[in-house]
Tab-separated table of C-alpha atoms in Angstrom:
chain	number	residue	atom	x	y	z
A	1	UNK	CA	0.000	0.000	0.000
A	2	UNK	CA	1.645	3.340	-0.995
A	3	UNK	CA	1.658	6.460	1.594
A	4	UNK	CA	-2.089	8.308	1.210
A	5	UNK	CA	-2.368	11.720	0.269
A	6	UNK	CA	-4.617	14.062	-0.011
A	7	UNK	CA	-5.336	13.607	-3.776
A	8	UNK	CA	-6.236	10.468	-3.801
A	9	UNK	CA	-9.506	11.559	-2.400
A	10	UNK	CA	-12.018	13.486	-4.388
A	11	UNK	CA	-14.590	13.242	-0.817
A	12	UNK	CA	-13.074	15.533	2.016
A	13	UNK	CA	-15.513	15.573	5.068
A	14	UNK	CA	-13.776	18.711	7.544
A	15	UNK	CA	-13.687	17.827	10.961
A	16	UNK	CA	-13.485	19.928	14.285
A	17	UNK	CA	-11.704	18.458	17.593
A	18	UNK	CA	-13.324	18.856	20.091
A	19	UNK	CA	-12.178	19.308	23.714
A	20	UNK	CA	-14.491	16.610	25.126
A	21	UNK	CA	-12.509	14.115	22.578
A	22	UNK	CA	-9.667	13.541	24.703
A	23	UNK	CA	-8.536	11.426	26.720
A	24	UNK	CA	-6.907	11.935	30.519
A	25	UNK	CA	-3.229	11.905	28.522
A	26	UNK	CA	-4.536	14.673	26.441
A	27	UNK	CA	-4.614	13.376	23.164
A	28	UNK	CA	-7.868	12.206	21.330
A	29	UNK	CA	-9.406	8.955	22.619
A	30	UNK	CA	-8.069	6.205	20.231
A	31	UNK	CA	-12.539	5.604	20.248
A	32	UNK	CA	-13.232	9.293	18.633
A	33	UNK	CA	-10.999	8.036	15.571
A	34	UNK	CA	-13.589	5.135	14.668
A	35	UNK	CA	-16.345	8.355	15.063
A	36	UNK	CA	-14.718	10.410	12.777
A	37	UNK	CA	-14.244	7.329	10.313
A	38	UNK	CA	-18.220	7.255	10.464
A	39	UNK	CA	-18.846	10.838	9.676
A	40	UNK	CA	-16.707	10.527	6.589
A	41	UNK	CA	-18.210	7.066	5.759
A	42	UNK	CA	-22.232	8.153	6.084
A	43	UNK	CA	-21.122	11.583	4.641
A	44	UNK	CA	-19.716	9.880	1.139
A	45	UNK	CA	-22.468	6.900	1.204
A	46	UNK	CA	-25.370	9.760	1.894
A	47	UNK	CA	-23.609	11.527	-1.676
A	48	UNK	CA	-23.586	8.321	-3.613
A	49	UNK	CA	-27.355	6.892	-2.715
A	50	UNK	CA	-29.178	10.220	-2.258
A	51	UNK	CA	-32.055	9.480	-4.262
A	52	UNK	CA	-30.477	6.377	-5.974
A	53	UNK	CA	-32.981	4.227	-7.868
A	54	UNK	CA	-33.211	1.043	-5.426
A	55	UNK	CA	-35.421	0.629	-2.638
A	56	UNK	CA	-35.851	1.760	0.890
A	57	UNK	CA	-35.607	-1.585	2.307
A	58	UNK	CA	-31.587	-2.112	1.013
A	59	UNK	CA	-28.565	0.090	1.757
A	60	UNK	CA	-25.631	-0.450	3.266
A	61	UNK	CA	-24.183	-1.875	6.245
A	62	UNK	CA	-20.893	-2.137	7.423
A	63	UNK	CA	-18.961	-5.749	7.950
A	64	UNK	CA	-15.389	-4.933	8.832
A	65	UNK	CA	-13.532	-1.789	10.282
A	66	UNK	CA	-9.549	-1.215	10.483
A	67	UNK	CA	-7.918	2.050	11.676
A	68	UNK	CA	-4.369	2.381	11.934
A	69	UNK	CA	-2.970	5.087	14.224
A	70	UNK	CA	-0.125	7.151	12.782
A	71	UNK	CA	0.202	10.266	14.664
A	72	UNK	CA	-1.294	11.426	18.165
A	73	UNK	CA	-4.108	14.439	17.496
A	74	UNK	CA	-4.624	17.048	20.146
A	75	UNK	CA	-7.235	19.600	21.137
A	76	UNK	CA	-7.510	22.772	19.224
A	77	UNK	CA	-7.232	20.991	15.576
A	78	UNK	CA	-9.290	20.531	12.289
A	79	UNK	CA	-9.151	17.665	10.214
A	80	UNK	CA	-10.159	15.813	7.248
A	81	UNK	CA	-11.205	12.586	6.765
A	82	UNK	CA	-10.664	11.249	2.616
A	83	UNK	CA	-13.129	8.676	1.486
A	84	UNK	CA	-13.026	6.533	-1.298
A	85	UNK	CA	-14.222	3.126	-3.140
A	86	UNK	CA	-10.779	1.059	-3.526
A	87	UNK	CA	-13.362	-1.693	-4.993
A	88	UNK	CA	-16.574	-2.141	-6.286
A	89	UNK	CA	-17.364	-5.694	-5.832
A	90	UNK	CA	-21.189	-8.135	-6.703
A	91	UNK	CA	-22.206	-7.157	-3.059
A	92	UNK	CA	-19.457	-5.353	-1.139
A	93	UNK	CA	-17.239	-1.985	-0.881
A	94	UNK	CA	-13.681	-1.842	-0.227
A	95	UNK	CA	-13.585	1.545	1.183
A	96	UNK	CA	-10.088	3.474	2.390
A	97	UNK	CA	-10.248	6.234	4.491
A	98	UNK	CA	-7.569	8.946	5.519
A	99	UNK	CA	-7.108	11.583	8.679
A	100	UNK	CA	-5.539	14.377	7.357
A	101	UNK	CA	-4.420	17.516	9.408
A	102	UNK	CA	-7.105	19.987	7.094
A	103	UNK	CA	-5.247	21.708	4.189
A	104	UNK	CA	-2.292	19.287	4.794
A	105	UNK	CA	-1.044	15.753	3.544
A	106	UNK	CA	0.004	14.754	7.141
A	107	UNK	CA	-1.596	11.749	7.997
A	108	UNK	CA	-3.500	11.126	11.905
A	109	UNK	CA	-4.879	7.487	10.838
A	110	UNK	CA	-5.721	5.220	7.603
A	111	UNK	CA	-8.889	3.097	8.021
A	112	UNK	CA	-9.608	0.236	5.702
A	113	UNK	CA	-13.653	-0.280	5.863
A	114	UNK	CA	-15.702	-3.210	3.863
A	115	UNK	CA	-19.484	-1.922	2.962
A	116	UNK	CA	-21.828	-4.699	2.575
A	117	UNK	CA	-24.693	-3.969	0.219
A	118	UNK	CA	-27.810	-5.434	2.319
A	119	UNK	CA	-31.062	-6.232	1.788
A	120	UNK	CA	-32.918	-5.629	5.254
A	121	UNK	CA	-36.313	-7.299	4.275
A	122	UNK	CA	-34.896	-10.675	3.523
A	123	UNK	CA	-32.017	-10.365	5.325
A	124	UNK	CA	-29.087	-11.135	2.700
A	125	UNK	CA	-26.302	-9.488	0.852
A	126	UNK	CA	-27.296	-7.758	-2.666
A	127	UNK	CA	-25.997	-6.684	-5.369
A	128	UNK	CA	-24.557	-2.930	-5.310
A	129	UNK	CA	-27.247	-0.947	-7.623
A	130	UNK	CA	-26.025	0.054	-11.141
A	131	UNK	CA	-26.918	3.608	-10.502
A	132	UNK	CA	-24.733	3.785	-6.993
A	133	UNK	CA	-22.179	2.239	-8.694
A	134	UNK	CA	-22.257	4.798	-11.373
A	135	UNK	CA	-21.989	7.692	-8.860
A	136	UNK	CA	-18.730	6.145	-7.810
A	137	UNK	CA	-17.500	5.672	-10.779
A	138	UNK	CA	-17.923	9.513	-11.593
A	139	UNK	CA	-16.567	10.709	-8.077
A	140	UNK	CA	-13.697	8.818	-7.677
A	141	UNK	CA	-10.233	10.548	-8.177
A	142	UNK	CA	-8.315	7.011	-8.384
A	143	UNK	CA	-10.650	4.213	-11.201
A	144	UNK	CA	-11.942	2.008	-8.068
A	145	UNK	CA	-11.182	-1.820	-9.345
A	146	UNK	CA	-14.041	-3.939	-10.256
């Protein structure tokens, strides 16, 4: 896996610190990081299935969550959280995500996220709608692989 930067990800979601996020050593709570992983996540899935042609009863759901920790974050700070389709697969997303210091390419943490495409009425995995795919497709900064 190569070093992430910031252009590797068309989706920036800013993110304040906030004093309540840290710990008693004074850095963030290693727990906030898997928050801020979710505001980038539902932030880039809201963008790709706003008014996507499938159904109300399917969407996605996450299976698997990673975060490495690369640098400790402090109280005052904004940052950025990149998020991006590595892979489109029949059912699933390989999603990477990236903490940026905002306006920088110094990396916090690099999450590695898989997206399950699920049908909540019959209680299965699905296949990804053509029109979500699509939206990826056109975001993307990096050609996802398929």
């Amino acid at each position: 896996m190569h070093e992430p930067n910031r252009a590797d990800y068309a989706h920036l979601t800013p993110i304040k610190v906030k004093w309540g996020e840290m710990d008693s050593l004074g850095h963030v709570n290693n727990a906030v990081y898997f928050r801020y992983s979710e505001d980038g996540r539902i932030d880039y899935i809201h963008g790709i299935s706003e008014d996507a042609d499938h159904q109300t009863s399917d969407g996605p759901i996450l299976a698997d969550l990673q975060c490495s920790f690369r640098a400790q974050l402090r109280f005052p700070a904004d940052v950025e959280i990149g998020t991006r389709v590595k892979r489109i697969g029949r059912s699933s997303l390989d999603i990477e995500q990236c903490l940026f210091l905002a306006g920088t390419d110094d990396v916090v943490a690099v999450y590695a996220n898989v997206v399950v495409w699920f049908d909540y009425g019959a209680q299965t995995s699905m296949r990804i709608p053509e029109t979500v795919r699509e939206r990826i497709r056109a975001l993307e900064a990096v050609a996802p692989e398929e």
